[in-house]
Coordinates of C-alpha atoms and ligand atoms in Angstrom, one line a residue:
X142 CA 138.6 118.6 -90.8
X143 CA 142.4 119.2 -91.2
X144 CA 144.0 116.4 -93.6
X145 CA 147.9 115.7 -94.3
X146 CA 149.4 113.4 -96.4
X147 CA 152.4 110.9 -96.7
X148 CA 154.0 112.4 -93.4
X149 CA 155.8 110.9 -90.7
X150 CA 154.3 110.4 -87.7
X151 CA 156.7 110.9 -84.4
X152 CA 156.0 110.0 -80.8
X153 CA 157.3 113.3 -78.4
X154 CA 160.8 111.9 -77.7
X155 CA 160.9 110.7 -80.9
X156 CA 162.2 107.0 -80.0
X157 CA 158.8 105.6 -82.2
X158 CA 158.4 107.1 -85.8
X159 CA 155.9 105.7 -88.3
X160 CA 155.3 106.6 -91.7
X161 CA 151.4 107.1 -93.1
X162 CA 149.1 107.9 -95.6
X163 CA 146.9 110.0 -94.3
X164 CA 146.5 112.2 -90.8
X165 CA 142.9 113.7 -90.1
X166 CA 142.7 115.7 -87.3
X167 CA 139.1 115.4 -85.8
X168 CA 137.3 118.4 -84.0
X169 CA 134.0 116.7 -83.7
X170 CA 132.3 113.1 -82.8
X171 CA 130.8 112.9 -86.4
X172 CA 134.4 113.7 -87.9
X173 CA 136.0 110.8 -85.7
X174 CA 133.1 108.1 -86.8
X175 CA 133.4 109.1 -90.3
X176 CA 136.7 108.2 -90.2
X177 CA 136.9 105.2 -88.6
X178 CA 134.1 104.1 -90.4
X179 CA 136.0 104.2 -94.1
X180 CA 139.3 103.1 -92.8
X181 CA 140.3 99.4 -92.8
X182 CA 143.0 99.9 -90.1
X183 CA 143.5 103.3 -87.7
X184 CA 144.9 104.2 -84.6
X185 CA 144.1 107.4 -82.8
X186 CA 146.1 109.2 -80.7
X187 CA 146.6 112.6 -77.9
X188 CA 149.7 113.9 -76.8
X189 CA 151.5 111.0 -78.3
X190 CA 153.8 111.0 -74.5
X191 CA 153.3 106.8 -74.6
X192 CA 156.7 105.5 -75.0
X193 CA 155.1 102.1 -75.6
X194 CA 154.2 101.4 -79.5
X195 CA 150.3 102.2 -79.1
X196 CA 149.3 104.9 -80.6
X197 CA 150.3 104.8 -84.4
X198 CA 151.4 102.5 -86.8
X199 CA 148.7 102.5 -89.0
X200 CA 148.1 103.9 -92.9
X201 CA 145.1 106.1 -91.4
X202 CA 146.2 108.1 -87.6
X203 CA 143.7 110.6 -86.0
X204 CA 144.8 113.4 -84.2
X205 CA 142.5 114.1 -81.4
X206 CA 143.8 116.9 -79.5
X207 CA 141.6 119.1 -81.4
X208 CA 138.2 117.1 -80.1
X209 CA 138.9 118.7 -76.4
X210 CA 135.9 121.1 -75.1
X211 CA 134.0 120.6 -71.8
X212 CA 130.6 119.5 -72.8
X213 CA 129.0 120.6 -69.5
X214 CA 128.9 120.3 -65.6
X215 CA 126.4 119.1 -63.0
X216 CA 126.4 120.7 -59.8
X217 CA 124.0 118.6 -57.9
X218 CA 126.3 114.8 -58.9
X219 CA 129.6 117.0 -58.8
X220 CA 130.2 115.5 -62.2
X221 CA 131.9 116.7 -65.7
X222 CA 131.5 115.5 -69.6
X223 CA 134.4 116.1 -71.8
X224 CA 135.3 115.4 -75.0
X225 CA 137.9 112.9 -75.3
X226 CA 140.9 115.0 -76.7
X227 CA 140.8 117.7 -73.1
X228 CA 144.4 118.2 -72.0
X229 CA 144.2 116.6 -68.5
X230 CA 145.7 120.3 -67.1
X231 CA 143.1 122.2 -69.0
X232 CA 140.4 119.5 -66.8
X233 CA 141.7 120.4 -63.7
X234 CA 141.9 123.8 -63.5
X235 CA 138.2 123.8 -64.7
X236 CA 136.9 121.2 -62.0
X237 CA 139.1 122.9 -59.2
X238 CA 137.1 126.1 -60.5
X239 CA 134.1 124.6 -59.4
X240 CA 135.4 123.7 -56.1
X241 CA 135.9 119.9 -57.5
X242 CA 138.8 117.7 -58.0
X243 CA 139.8 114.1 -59.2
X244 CA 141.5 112.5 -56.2
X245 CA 144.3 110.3 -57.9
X246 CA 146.6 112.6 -59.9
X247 CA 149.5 111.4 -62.7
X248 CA 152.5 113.7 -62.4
X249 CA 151.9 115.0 -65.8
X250 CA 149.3 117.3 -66.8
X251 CA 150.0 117.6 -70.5
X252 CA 148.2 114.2 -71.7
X253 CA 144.9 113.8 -73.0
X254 CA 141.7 111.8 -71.2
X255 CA 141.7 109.4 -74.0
X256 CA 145.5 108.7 -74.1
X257 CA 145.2 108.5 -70.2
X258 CA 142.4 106.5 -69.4
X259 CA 143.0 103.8 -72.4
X260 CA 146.7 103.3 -70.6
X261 CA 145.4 102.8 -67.2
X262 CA 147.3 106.1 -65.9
X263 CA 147.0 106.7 -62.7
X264 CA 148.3 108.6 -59.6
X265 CA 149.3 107.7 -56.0
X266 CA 146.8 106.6 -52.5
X267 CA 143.8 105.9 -54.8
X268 CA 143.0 104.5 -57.7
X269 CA 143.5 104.5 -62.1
X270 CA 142.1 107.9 -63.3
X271 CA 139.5 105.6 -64.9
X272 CA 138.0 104.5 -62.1
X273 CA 136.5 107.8 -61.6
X274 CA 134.5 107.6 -65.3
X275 CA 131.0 107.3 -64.7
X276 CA 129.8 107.2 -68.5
X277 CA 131.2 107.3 -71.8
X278 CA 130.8 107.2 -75.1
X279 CA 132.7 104.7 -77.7
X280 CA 132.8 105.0 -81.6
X281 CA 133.0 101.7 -82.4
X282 CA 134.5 99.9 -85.0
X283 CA 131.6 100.2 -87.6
X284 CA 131.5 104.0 -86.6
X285 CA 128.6 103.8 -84.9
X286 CA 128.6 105.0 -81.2
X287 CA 128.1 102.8 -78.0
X288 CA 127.1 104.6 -74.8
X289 CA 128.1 102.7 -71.1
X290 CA 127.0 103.4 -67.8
X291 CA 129.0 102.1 -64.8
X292 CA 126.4 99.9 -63.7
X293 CA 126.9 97.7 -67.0
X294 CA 129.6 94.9 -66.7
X295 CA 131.1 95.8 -69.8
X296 CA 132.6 99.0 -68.2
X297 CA 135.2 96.8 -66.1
X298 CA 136.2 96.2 -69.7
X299 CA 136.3 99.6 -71.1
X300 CA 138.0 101.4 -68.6
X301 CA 141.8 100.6 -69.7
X302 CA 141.3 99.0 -72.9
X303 CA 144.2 100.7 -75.0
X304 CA 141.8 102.2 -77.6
X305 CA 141.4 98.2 -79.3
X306 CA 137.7 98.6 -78.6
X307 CA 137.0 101.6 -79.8
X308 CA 137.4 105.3 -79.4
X309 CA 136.6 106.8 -76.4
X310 CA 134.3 109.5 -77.3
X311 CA 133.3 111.9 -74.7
X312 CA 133.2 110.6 -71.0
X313 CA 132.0 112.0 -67.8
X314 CA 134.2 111.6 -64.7
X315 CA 132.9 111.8 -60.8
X316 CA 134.3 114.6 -59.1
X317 CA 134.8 115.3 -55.5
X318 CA 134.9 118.0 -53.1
X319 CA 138.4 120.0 -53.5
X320 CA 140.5 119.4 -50.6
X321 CA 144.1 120.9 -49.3
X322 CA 147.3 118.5 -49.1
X323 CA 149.8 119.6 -46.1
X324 CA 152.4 118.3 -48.0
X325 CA 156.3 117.3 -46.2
X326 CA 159.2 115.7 -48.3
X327 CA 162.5 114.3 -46.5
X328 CA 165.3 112.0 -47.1
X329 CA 164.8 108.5 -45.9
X330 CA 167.3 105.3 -45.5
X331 CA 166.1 102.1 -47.2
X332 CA 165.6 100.4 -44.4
X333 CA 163.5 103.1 -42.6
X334 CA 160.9 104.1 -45.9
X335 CA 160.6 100.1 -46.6
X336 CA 159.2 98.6 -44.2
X337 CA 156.8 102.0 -42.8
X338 CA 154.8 101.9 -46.1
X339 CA 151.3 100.1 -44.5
X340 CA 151.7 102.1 -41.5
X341 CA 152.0 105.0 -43.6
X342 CA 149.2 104.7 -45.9
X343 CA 147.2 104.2 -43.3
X344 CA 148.0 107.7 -41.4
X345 CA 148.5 110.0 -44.7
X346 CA 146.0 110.8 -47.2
X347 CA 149.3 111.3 -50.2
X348 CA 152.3 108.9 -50.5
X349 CA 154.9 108.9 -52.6
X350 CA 158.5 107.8 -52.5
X351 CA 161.3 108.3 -55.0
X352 CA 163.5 106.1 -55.4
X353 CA 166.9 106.9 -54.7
X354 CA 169.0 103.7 -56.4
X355 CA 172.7 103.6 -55.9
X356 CA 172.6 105.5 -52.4
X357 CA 170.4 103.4 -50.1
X358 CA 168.1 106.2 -49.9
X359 CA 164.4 107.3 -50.5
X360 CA 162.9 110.3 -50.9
X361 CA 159.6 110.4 -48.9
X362 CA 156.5 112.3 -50.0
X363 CA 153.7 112.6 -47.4
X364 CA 150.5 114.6 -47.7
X365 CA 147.9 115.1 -45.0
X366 CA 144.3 116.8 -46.0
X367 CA 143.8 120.0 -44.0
X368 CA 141.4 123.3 -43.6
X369 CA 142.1 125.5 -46.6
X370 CA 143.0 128.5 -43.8
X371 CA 145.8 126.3 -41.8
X372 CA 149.0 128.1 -41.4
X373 CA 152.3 125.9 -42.2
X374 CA 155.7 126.6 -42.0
X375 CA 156.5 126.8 -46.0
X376 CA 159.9 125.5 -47.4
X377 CA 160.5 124.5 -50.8
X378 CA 164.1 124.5 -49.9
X379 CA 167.0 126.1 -51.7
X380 CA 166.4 127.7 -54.6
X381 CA 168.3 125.9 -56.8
X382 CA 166.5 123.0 -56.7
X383 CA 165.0 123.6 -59.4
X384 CA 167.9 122.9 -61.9
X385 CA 167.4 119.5 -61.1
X386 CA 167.0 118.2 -64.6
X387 CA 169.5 120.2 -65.9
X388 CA 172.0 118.9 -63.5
X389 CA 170.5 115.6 -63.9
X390 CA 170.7 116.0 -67.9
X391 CA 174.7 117.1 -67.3
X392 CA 175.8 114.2 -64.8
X393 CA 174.2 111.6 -67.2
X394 CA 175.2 112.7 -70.4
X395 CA 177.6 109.6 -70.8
X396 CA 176.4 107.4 -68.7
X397 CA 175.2 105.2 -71.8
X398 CA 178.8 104.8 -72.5
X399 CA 180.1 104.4 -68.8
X400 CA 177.1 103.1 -67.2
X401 CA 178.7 102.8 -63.9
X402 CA 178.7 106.7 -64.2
X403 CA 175.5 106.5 -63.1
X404 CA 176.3 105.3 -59.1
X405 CA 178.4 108.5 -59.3
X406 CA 175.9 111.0 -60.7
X407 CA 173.2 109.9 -58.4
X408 CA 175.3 110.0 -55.1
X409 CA 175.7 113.3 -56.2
X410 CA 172.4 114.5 -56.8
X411 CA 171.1 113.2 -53.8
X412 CA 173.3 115.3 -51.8
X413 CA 172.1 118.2 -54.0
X414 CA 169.0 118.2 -54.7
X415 CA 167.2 115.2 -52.4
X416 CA 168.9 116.0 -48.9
X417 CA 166.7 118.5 -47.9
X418 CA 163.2 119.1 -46.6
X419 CA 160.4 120.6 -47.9
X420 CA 156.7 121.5 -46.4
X421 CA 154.0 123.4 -48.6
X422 CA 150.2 123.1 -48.9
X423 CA 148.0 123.4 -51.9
X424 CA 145.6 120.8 -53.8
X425 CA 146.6 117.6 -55.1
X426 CA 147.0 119.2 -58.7
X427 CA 149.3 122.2 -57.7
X428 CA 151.3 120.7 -54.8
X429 CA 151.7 117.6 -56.5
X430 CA 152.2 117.4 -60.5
X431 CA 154.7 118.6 -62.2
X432 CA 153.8 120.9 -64.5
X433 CA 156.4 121.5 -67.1
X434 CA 159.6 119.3 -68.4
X435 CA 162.5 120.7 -69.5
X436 CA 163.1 117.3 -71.7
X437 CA 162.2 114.6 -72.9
X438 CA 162.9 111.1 -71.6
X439 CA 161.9 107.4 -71.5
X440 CA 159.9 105.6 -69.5
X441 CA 159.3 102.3 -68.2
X442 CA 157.0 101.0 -65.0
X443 CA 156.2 97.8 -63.4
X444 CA 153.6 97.0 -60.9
X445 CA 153.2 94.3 -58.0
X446 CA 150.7 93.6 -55.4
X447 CA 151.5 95.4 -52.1
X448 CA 152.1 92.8 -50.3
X449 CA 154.9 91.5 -52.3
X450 CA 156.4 94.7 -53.4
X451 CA 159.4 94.8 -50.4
X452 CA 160.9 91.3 -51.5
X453 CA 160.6 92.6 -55.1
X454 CA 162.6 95.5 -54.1
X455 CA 165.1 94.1 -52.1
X456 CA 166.0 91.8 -55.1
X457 CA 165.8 94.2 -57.4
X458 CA 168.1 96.4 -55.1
X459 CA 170.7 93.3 -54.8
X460 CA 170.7 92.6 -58.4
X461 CA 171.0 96.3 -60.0
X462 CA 173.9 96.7 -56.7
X463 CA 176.4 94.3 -58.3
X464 CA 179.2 95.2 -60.5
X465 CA 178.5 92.6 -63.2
X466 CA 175.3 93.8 -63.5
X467 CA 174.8 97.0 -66.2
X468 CA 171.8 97.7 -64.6
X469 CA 173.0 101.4 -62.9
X470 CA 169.6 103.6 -62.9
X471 CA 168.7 107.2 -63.1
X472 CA 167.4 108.8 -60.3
X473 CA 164.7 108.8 -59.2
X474 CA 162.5 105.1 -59.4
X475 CA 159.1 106.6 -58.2
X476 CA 157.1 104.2 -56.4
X477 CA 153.6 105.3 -55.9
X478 CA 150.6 102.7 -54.5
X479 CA 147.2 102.0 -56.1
X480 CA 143.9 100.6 -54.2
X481 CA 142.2 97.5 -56.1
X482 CA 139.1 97.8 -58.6
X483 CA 137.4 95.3 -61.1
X484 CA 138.9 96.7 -64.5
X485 CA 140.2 93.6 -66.6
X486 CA 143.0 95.0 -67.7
X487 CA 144.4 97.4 -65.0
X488 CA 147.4 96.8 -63.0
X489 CA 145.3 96.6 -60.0
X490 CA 142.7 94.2 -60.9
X491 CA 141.5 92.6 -57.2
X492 CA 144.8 93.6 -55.3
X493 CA 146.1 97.1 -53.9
X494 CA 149.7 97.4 -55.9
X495 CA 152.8 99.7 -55.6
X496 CA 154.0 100.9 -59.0
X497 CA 157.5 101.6 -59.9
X498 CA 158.8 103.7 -62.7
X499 CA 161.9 103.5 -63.7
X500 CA 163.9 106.3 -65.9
X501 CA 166.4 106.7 -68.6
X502 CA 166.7 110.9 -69.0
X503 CA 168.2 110.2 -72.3
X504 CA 165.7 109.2 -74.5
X505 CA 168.3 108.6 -78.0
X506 CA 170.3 105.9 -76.0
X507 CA 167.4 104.2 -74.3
X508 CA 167.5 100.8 -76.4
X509 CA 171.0 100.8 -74.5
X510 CA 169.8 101.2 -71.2
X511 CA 170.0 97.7 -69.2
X512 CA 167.8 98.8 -66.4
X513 CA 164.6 98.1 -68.0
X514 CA 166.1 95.1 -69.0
X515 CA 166.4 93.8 -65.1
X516 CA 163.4 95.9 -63.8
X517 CA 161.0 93.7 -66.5
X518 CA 162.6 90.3 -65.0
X519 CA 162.6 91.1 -61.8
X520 CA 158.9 92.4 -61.8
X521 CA 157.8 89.4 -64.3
X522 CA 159.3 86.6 -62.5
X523 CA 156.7 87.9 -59.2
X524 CA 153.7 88.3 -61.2
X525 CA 154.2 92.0 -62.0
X526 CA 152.4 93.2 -64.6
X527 CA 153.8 96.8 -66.9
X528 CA 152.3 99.8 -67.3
X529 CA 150.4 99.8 -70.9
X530 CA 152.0 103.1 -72.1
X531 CA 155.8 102.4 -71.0
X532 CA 158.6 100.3 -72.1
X533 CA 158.4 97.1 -71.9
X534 CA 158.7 93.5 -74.0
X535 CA 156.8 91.1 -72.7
X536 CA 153.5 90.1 -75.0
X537 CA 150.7 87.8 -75.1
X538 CA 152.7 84.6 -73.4
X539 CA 153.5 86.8 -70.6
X540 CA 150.6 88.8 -70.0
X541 CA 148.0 86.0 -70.0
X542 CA 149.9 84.7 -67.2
X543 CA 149.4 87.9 -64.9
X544 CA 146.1 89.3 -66.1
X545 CA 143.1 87.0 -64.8
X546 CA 140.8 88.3 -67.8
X547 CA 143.4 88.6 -70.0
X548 CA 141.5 85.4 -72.7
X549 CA 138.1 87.3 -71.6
X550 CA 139.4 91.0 -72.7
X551 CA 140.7 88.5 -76.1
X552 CA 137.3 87.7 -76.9
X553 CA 135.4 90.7 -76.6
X554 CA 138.1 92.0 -78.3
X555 CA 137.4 89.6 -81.1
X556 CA 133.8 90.5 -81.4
X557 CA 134.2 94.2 -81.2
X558 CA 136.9 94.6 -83.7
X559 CA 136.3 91.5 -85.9
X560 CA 138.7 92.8 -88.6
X561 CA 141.3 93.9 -86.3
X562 CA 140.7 97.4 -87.8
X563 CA 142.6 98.7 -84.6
X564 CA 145.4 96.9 -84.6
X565 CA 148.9 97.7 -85.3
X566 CA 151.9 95.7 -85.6
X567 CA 152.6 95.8 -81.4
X568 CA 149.0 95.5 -81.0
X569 CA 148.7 92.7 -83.0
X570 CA 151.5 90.7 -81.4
X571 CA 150.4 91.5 -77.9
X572 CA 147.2 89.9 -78.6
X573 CA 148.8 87.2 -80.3
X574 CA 146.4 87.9 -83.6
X575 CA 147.6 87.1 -87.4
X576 CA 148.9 89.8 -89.4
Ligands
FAD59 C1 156.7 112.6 -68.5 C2 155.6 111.6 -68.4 C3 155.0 111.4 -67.1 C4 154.0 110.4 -67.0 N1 153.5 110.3 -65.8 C5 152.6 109.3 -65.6 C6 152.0 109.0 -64.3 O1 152.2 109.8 -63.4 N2 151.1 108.0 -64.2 C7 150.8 107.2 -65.2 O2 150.1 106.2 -65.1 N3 151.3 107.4 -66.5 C8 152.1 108.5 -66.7 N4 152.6 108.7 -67.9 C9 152.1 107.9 -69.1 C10 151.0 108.7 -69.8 O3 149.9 108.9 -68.9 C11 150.5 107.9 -70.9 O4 151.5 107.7 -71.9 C12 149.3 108.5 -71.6 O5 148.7 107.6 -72.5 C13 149.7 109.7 -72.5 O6 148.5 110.4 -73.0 P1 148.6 110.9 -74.5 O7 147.5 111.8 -74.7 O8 150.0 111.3 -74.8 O9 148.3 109.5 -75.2 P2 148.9 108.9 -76.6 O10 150.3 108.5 -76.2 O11 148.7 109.8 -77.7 O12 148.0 107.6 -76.7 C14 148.1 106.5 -75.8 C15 147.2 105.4 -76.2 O13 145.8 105.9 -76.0 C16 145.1 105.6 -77.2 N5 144.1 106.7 -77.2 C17 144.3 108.0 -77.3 N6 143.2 108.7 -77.4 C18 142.2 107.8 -77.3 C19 140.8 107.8 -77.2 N7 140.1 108.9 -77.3 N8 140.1 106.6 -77.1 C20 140.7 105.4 -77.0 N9 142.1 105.4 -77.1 C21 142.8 106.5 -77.2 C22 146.1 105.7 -78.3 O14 145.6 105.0 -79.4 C23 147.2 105.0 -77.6 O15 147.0 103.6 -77.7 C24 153.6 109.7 -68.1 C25 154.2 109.9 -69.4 C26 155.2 110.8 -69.5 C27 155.9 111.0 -70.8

C-alpha cells in the first residue's frame, strides 16, 4: 500500500484544502481495516468532487479510488458486487454490458460508489442511488467488518450515512433490465413547466427541468422508454451547443464583481444555447449524464417535498428577481424529483421531493456568491433539507428540525463510533459533538 507524507490534501476545485500526516492509498479490504484500526481519527475519501467539508480533515486520509474492481455478477438476481472505490462510469458500462442498468442516474459519472452512496446522490424519476444496494459490507470503527442485508433495519441507516459509521466496503446493487429513453428537450415559460410537473411525471418515464433564472424560462427534459429498434427523428440541435461552458465560463467571468451581470449573461445564453429543441434516444446513462466537464465549479442543492416545491419556487423566483437582492444565479438551477424511501438520513425520507441545484461556474469566488446564501433560506424556512455533499451552512440546530431520525441516526452514531474516530471538524459540529 502506497503511503505519503505531510502533504496537502485538495478537494477537485480546490475551494477545501487540508493539511495531513499521512495518506494511504488502499487497494484491498484488509489494507482499509488495518488502517482504520491503528488510527485515532480518519476520513476516507473517492473522487474528492464533494464541495461540502466531508471527506478530509483528518491527520490520517485514505484514498480509495484504488479499492475499485467488480467482485462478480449474478445473472439469475440481475445483481453486481463492487468494491467500494468503482468509478460510477466504469459500473455502468459493465452493467449495461450485461444488458443491466441502475434506473436513477447522477449527471456525473466520474464519482466513486462510496463517495456517492454515503452523500445520498441521486438522479431524477426514481430514487437515491442507494436505494438500489442490496448488501454491503462496513469496516467499522474497530476494523472489523459488518455485513447488512436489506431485510435488517439497520440498512435504512446505512444507506446515506456520510461515511460516520464506517466504511463502506464492497456493496452489491440490484440491477434492472436495460431500457431505451426517447428523450425530447424544449424551452418552456415558467408558468407553463410549473404547474405541469404531476401531470408530467405521471406520463414520462425521465424528467428533468433546468432552471432558467433571470428569463422566466425552463428548460424541459422528457424521456419516454421505448423498443431499442424505434426510429426517431434525431436532433441534438446546432452544433455549437456544445461550447456551452465555455460561453458560460466567458459571460460570467465578472459577474462576482457585477453580480447583476449575471441577468445579462443568462438572457443571453438562453437565446443561444436553451432555445432550441432536441430529440435523441439511448439509455439513461448515454442520453442522459454528462460525461465530461470542461471545469470546475461549485455546487449547492436544496430539497423539498413535492407538494410544496411550486410555492418554494415562486418565492424564491420573487426574492432572487429584485434589485436589492444580490442573489443573480448561473444558469441553469436543475430541478430533478425523487420518489420516497425509509433511509434516515436521505432527502426523501417518507415524501416524494424535487431537488434543486443551484450553481456558481466559478469556483475561486464562490464564498462571494449570494445565491446560496437566499437558496439555503428560502429552502430552510419550508422544511428543505440540503444535499450532504454540497454547500450549505446549516448544522445540527437546523437539521434536527427537518430530519425525523435525525437524534436516532445521533445515537447509533454514538455507539458505532464511540471515539468519534470519524469525525472531522464539520463533522463534528454537524453532529453537535465535543471537539
Ligand atoms: C459536477 C458534479 C455533478 C454532480 N452531480 C450530482 C448529481 O447529479 N446528483 C447528486 O446527488 N450529486 C451530484 N454530485 C455530488 C456527488 O455525487 C457527491 O459529491 C459524491 O459524494 C462525489 O463522490 P466522490 O467519489 O467524489 O466522493 P468524495 O467527495 O471523495 O467523498 C464524499 C463523502 O463520501 C465519503 N466516502 C467516500 N468513500 C466512502 C466509502 N467507501 N465509505 C463510506 N464513505 C465514503 C467521504 O468520506 C465523504 O464524506 C455532483 C458533484 C459534482 C462535482
Amino acid at each position: 500500500m502506497k503511503q505519503e507524507k505531510n502533504g496537502i490534501w485538495k478537494s477537485w476545485n480546490e475551494n477545501i484544502t487540508y493539511k495531513y500526516k499521512s495518506l494511504y492509498s488502499i487497494t484491498s479490504e484488509k489494507e482499509l481495516q488495518e488502517i482504520i484500526l491503528k488510527s485515532d481519527k480518519v476520513r476516507f475519501f473517492g473522487s474528492k468532487q464533494s464541495s461540502a467539508d466531508i471527506a478530509s480533515g483528518t491527520q490520517t486520509l485514505i484514498d480509495i479510488s484504488g479499492y475499485n474492481k467488480i467482485l462478480s455478477f449474478n445473472d439469475s438476481d440481475c445483481t453486481i458486487t463492487v468494491q467500494s472505490g468503482i468509478i460510477l462510469g466504469d459500473l455502468l458500462e459493465a452493467i449495461e454490458a450485461k444488458g443491466w442498468c441502475i434506473p436513477c442516474l447522477p449527471d456525473i459519472n466520474t464519482i466513486t460508489i462510496g463517495g456517492a452512496l454515503a452523500t445520498g446522490t441521486h438522479g431524477t424519476s426514481g430514487k437515491l442511488l442507494c436505494e438500489y444496494i442490496t448488501n454491503c459490507t462496513l469496516v467499522l470503527a474497530d476494523g472489523s467488518i459488518k455485513t447488512i442485508n436489506e431485510s435488517e433495519k439497520i440498512m435504512d441507516a446505512i444507506r446515506v450515512s456520510l461515511g460516520v459509521l464506517g466504511a463502506i466496503s464492497t456493496i452489491t446493487f440490484k440491477c434492472e433490465p436495460l431500457y431505451t429513453l426517447h428523450v425530447k428537450e424544449f424551452p418552456e415559460n415558467d408558468s407553463d413547466w410549473l404547474p405541469k410537473i404531476k401531470e408530467r411525471l405521471q406520463k414520462h418515464d425521465f424528467l428533468r427541468v433546468l432552471w432558467l433564472p433571470h428569463t422566466d424560462k425552463g428548460y424541459v427534459i422528457t424521456g419516454d422508454k421505448i423498443d431499442i429498434n424505434t426510429e426517431i427523428k434525431e436532433d441534438l440541435g446546432p452544433s455549437y451547443l456544445k461550447h456551452r461552458r465555455t460561453a458560460s465560463k466567458i459571460l460570467y467571468k465578472y459577474t462576482h464583481i457585477f453580480p447583476w451581470i449575471t441577468a445579462i449573461a443568462n438572457k443571453i445564453l438562453y437565446k443561444g444555447f436553451f432555445s432550441s429543441t432536441k430529440e435523441h434516444k439511448g439509455s439513461l446513462y448515454q442520453a442522459t449524464v454528462t460525461k465530461s466537464r470542461g471545469s470546475t465549479l461549485e455546487l449547492a442543492e436544496w430539497t423539498i417535498g413535492l407538494d410544496k416545491f411550486a410555492e418554494v419556487f415562486e418565492e424564491l423566483k420573487t426574492e432572487i428577481n429584485k434589485w436589492s437582492n444580490k442573489s443573480f444565479i448561473h444558469i441553469p438551477m436543475d430541478i430533478r424529483f425523487v420518489y420516497k424511501d425509509k433511509s434516515w438520513l436521505s432527502y426523501a425520507y417518507k415524501q416524494d421531493i424535487v431537488t434543486m441545484g443551484c450553481v456558481s461556474r466559478n469556483a475561486a469566488t464562490a464564498d462571494t456568491y449570494e445565491a446560496f446564501k437566499s437558496v439555503e433560506k428560502i429552502f430552510l424556512k419550508h422544511g428543505g433539507k440540503p444535499h450532504w455533499a454540497k454547500r450549505f451552512t446549516a448544522k445540527n440546530a437546523e437539521l434536527s428540525k427537518v430530519y425525523e431520525k435525525w437524534e436516532d441516526f445521533k445515537t447509533l452514531r454514538q455507539t458505532m463510533d464511540p471515539t468519534n474516530k470519524f469525525l472531522n471538524p464539520y463533522l463534528t459540529e454537524i453532529f453537535n459533538e465535543k471537539k
